[in-house]
C-alpha atoms as one frame of an Amber mdcrd trajectory, in Angstrom:
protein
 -20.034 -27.803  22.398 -22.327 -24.769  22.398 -20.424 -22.733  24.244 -17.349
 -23.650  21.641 -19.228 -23.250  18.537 -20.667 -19.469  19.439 -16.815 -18.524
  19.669 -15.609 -19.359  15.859 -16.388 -17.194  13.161 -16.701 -19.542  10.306
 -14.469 -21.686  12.123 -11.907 -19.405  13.157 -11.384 -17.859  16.535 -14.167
 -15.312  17.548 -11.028 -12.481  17.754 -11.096 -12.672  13.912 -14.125 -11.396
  13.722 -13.000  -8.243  15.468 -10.164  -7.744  13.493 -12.304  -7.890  10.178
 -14.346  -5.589  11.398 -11.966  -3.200  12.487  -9.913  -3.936   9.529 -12.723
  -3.678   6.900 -13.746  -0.274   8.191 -10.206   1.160   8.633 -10.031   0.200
   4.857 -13.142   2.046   4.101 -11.724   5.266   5.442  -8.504   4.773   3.668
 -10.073   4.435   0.324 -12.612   6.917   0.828  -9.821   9.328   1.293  -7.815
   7.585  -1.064 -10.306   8.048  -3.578 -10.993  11.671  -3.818  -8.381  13.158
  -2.420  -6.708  14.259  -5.830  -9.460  15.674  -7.389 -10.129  17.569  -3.856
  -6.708  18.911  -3.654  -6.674  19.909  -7.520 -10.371  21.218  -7.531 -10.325
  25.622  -7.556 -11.327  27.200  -4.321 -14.951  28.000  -5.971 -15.261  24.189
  -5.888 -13.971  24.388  -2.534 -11.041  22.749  -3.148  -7.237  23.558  -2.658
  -6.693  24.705  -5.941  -3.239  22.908  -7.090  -1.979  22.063 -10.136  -2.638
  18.316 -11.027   0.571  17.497 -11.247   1.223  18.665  -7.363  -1.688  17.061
  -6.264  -0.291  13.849  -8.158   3.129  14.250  -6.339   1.234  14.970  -2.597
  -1.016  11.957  -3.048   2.553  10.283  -4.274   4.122  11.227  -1.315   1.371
  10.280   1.097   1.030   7.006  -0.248   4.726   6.271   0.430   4.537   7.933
   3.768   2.288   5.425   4.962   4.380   2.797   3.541   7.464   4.313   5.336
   5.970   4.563   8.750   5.326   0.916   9.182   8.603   0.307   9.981   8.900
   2.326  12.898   4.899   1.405  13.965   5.893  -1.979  14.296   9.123  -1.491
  16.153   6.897   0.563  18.517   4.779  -1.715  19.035   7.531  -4.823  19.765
   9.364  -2.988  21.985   7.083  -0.656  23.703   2.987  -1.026  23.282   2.212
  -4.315  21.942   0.235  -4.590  19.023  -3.226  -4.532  20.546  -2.470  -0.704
  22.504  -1.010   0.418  19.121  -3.708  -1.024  16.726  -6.061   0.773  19.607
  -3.859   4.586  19.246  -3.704   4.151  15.575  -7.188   4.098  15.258  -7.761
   7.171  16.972  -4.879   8.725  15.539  -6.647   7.685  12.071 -10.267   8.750
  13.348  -8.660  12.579  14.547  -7.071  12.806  11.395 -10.268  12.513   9.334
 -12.065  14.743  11.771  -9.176  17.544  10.780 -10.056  17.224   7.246 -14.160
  17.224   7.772 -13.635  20.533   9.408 -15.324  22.938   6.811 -13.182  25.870
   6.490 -11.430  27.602   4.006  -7.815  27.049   5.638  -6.051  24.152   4.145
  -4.161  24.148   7.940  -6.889  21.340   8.884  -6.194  18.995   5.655  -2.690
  19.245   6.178  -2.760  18.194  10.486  -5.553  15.719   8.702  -2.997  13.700
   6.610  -0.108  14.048   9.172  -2.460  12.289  11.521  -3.967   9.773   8.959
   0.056   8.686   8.146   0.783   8.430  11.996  -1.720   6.379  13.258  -1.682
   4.284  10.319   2.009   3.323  11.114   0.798   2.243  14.060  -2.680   0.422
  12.966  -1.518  -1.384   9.964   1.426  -3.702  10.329   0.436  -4.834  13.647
  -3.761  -6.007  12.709  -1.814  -8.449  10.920   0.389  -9.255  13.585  -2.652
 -10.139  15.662  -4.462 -12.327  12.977  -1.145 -14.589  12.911  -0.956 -14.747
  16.894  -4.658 -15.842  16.900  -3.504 -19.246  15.836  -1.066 -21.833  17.370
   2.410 -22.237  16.238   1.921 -25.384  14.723  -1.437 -24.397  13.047  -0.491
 -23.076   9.498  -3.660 -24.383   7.557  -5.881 -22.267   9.710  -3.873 -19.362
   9.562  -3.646 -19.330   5.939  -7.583 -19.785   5.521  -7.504 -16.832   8.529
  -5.229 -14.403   6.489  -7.655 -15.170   3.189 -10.212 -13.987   5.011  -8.295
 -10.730   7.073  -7.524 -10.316   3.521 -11.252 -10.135   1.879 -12.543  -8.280
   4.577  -9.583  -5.339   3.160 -11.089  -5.446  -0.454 -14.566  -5.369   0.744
 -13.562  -2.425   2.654 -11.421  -0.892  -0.551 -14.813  -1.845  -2.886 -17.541
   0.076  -1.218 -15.375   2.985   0.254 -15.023   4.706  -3.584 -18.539   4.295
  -3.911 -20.101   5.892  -1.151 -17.261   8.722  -0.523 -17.329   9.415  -4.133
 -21.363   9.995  -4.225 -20.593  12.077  -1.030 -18.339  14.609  -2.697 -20.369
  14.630  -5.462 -21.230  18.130  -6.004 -18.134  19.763  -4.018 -18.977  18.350
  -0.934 -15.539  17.659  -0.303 -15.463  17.652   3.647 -18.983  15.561   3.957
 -17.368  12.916   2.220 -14.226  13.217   4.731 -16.623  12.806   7.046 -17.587
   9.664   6.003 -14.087   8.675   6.112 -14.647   9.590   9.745 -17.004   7.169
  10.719 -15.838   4.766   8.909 -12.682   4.448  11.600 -14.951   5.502  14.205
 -16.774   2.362  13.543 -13.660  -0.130  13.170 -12.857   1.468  16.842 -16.000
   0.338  17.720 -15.862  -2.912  16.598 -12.148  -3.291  18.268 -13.194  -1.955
  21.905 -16.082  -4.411  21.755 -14.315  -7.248  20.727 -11.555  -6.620  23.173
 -12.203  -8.805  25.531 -11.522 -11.936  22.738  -8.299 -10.177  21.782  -6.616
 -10.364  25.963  -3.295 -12.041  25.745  -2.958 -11.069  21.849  -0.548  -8.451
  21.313   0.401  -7.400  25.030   3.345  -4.974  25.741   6.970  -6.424  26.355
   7.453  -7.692  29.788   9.924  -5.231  30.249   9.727  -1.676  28.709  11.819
   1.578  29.155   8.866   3.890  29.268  10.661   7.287  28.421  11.380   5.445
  25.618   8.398   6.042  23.731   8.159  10.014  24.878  12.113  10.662  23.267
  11.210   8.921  19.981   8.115  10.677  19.192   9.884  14.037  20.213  12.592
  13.171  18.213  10.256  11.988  15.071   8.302  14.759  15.580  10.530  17.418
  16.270  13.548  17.147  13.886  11.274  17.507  10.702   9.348  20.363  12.268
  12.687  22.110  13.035  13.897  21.008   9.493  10.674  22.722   8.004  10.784
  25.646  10.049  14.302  26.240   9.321  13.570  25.634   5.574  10.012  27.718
   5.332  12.289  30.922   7.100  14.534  30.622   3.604  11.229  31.855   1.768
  11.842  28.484  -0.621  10.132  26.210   0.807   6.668  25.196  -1.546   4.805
  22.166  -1.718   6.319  21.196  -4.924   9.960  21.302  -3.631   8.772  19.420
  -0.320   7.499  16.210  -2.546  10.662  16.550  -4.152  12.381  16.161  -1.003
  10.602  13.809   0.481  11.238  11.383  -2.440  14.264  12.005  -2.156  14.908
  11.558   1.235  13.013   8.097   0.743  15.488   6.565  -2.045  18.063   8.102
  -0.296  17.129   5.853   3.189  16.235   2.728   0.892  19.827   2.811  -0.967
  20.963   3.256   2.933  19.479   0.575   4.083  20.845  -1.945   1.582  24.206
  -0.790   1.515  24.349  -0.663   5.692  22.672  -4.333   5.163  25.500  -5.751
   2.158  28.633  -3.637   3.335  28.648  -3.188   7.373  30.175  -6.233   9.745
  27.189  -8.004  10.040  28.274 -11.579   9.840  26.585 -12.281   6.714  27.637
 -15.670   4.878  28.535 -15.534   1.317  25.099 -17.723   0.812  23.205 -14.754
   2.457  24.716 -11.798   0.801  24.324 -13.606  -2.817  20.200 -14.241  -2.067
  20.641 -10.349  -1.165  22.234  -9.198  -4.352  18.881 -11.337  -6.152  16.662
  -9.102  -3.809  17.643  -6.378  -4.701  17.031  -7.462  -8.228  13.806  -8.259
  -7.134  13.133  -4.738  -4.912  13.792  -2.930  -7.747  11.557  -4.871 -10.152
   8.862  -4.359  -7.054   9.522  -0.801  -7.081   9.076  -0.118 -10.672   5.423
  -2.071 -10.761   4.402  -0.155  -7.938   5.363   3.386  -9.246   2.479   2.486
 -12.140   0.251   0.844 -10.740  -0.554   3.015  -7.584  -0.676   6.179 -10.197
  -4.535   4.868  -9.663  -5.591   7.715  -7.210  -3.961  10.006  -9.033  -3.136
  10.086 -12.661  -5.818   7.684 -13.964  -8.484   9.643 -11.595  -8.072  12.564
 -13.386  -8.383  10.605 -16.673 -11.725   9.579 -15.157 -12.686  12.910 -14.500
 -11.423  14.825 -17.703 -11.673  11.856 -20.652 -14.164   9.220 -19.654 -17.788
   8.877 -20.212 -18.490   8.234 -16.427 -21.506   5.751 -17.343 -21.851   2.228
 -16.014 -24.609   0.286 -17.932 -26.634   3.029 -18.480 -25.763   4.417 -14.613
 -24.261   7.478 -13.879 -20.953   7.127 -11.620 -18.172   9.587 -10.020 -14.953
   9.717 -11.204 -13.711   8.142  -7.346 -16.129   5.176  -8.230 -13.553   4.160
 -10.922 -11.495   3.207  -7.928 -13.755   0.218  -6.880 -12.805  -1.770 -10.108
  -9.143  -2.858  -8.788 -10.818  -4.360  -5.792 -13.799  -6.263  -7.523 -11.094
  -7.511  -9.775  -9.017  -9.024  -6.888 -12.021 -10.174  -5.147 -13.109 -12.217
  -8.219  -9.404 -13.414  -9.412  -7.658 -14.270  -6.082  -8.901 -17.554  -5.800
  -8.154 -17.932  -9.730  -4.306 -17.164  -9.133  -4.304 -19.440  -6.174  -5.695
 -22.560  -7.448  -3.270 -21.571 -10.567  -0.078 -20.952  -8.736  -0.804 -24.346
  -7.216  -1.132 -26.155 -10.390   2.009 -24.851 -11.982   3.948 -25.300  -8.585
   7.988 -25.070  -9.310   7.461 -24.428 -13.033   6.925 -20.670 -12.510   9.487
 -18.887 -10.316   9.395 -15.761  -8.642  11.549 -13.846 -11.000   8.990 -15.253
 -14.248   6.089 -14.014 -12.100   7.328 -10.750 -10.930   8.626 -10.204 -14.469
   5.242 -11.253 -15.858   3.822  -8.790 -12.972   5.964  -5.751 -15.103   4.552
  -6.878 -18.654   1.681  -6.679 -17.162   1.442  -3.183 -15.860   3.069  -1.960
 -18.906   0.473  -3.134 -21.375  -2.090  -1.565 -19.178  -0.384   1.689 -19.599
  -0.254   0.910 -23.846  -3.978   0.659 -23.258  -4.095   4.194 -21.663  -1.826
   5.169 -24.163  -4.539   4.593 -26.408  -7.711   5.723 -24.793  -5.611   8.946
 -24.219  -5.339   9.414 -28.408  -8.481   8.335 -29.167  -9.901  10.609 -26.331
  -8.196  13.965 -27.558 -10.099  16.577 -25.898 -12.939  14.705 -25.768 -14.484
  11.384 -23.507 -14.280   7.989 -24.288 -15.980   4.893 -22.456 -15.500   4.049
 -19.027 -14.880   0.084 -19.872 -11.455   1.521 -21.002 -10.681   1.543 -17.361
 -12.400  -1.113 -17.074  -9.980  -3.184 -19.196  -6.799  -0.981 -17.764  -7.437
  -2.668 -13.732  -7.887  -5.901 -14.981  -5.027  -6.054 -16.870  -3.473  -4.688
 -13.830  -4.590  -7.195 -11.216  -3.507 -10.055 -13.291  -0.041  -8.246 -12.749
  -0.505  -7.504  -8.812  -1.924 -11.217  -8.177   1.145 -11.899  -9.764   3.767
 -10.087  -7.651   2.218  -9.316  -4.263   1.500 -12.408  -2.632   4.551 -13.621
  -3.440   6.685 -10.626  -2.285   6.281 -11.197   1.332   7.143 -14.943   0.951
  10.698 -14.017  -1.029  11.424 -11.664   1.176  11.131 -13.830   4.084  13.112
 -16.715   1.759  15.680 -14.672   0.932  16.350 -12.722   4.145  19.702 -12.780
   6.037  19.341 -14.487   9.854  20.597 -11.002  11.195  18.272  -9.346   9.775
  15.112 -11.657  10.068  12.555  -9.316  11.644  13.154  -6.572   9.587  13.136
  -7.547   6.036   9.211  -7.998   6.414   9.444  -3.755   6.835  11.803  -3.600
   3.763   8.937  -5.590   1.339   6.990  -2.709   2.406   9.223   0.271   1.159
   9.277  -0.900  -2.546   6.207   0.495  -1.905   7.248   3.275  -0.564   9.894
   4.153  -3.618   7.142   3.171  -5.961   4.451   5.351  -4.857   7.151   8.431
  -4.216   8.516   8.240  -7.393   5.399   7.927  -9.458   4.086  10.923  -7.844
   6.901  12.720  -9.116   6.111  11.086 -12.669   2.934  13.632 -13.107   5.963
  16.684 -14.333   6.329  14.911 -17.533   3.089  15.897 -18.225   4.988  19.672
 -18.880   7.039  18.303 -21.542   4.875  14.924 -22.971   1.298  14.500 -24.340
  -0.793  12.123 -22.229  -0.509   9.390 -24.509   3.471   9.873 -24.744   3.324
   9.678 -21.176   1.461   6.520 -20.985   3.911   4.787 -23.183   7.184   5.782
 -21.760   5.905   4.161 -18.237   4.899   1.406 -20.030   8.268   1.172 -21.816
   9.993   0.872 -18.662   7.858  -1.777 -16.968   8.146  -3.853 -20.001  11.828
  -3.369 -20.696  12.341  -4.170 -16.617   9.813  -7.295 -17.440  12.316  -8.585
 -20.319  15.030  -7.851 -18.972  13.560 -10.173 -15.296  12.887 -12.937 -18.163
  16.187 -12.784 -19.443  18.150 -13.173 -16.315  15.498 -15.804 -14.797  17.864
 -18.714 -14.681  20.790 -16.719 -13.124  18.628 -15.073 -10.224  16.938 -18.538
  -9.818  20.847 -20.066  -9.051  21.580 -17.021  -6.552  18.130 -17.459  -4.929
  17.734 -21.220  -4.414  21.647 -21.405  -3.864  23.041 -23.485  -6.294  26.772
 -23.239  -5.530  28.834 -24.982  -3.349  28.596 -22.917   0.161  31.426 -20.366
   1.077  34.133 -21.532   2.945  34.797 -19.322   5.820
């Protein structure tokens, strides 16, 4: 009984352990980075930064964002058909840990961030989708209360990670000491490798490689990954056109493009689809697009609302001085404290609330946030005005998130058709992908609108979208829980 009882962690297998550690401290460097890296891109050489406007440091932090999105997809199929989760988690990592090492370097070139963030985005592919592939295969088949209470607490040990990072990298670029602070980005991953070589041992059988691999596989799809968009660039930068400003653009563009793609190869090619399954499609869509939308606002946090933190708010915290990045650690505190709020209450209403009414009430949500920036922004002119602004602004905003992201996975795996099982998961991840691309690009109104104008046309879109999810709640409800007589075929 000893012997059993020293291997659970809080009752769960010992493994978990490892993969909250690992996990927590992959977080921390993510939202170090995450955290700062907007201001450090937009801050003037003589503050040793890179000295862009802030609305290209809005779209490059845009573009990032949805980069990492993006690259799941293909970090997962790398991992099924060729690794195994546990080797990829292991590359990722170091991928992750070189990547923050690029941008700690302290020198003048900006050569280093960029390598930096092309690392970060690789390894990340690789790191993120399958950690949670291993917390799932930690569990028997049959076990799906454990795995739930498992994934609760894979999924604290990310917001604890997301809380403190802000905090401590913030403090640590305080005073324009931009590539200390990466460097605490650095150990942070450095540490979560730590914690997963250590742990290894618990993890043996979890995640191995296919029994059968082609093994010049892997070499011709990086080559090809990596080498048609450095020809592509190359061939672009010798045009003399090529600036970072059009490359956002293109890479946004690039990403609707694939997403509109995808769903068209998916409703229109020979796939076998039954009527059933393409009608649940046509309501995801709905549904991917209403997902989209919410994310484009919401993950503007980094970005637009950080440099409302460091331009307009009176960066004191009950009579404490904070940075601007410390802003950052309200989302997280917020989901911490409200998760197991919107549990106990999604629960209690059971079938009386459906997806569309909470992805709809998700939008509302992250409009009225965006009223309330509308009207800090007035009433901060050209001067400050208190931090509890943004205080009110993420709460208002996780009531919308607790509200759509759980519940995304589980409709997409509802609603997906049986041909194309394995890779809908991937697809729930791209709305954030188009979100975060697309608000990047958001930051060039700022040319034409004043920052409260701004505010309220995002918010008019989220909470026309909201309505207009409210309105057509009973017909999407009918195409999603299939309320028709079956095709005949």
């Amino acid at each position: 009984m000893r012997e059993n009882a020293d291997k659970t962690f809080f009752g769960h297998p010992r493994a978990l352990a490892t993969l909250f550690g690992t996990e927590m401290w992959e977080r921390f460097s993510w939202y170090g980075l995450r955290a700062i890296l907007a201001t450090f891109m937009a801050a003037s050489p003589a503050q040793q930064g890179l000295g862009l406007p802030d609305e290209t440091a809005q779209a490059v932090v845009g573009v990032y964002g949805a980069l990492i999105y993006l690259v799941a997809l293909p970090g997962g199929w790398i991992a099924d058909r060729i690794l195994g989760a546990r080797r990829s988690v292991f590359l990722g990592g170091c991928l992750i840990l070189l990547g923050h090492v690029s941008m700690a370097v302290p020198v003048t070139s900006p050569l280093f961030i960029w390598l930096g963030l092309l690392l970060i985005i690789s390894g990340t592919g690789l790191l993120k989708p399958n950690m949670s592939v291993m917390v799932g295969r930690l569990y028997p088949q049959e076990d799906d209360g454990r795995r739930d209470a498992g994934f609760s607490l894979f999924y604290l040990s990310i917001n604890l990670g997301a809380f403190f990072a802000p905090i401590v990298v913030g403090w640590l670029a305080d005073g324009d000491r931009w590539h200390l602070a990466f460097s605490a980005a650095a150990v942070g991953m450095a540490l979560g490798l730590v914690q997963y070589v250590r742990g290894g041992r618990g993890l043996r059988g979890i995640g191995e490689p296919p029994a059968h691999v082609e093994h010049g596989k892997l070499g011709r799809l990086v080559a090809l990954g990596v080498g048609a968009p450095a020809i592509a660039l190359a061939a672009w930068a010798a045009t003399g056109t090529l600036t970072i400003d059009r490359l956002t653009v293109a890479i946004t563009v690039v990403i609707v493009l694939v997403t509109v793609g995808y769903f068209a190869y998916i409703m229109l090619g020979s796939h076998d689809l039954t009527e059933d399954e393409r009608i649940r499609m046509k309501a995801y869509i709905w549904l991917f697009a209403a997902a989209s939308i919410f994310w484009m606002i919401y993950d503007l946090a980094p970005s637009k609302l950080l440099f409302f933190a460091r331009d307009h708010t009176d960066l004191t915290l009950f009579g404490i001085g904070i940075t601007p990045a410390t802003t950052q650690a309200f989302n997280p505190l917020f989901i911490m404290i409200f998760v197991p709020v919107f549990a106990a209450l999604w629960v209690r209403l059971g079938t009386q609330v459906s997806t569309p009414q909470k992805f709809a009430f998700a939008l509302v949500m992250i409009g009225v946030s965006f009223v309330v920036m509308a009207v800090a922004a007035a009433l901060a002119g050209n001067g400050r005005v208190s931090v509890w602004w943004l205080v009110l602004v993420y709460l208002i905003q996780v009531f919308g998130e607790l509200s759509l992201s759980p519940v995304g996975l589980s409709v997409t795996t509802k609603l997906a058709p049986e041909a194309f099982k394995s890779q809908m998961l991937g697809v729930w991840f791209i709305a954030f992908s188009v979100g975060d691309a697309i608000g990047g690009q958001t930051g060039r109104l700022g040319r034409v609108l004043s920052d409260p104008a701004y505010y309220l046309v995002l918010a008019s879109m989220a909470v026309v979208a909201g309505l207009a999810l409210f309105m057509f709640t009973r017909q999407l409800r009918v195409m999603m829980a299939e309320h028709h007589e079956p095709a005949m075929r």
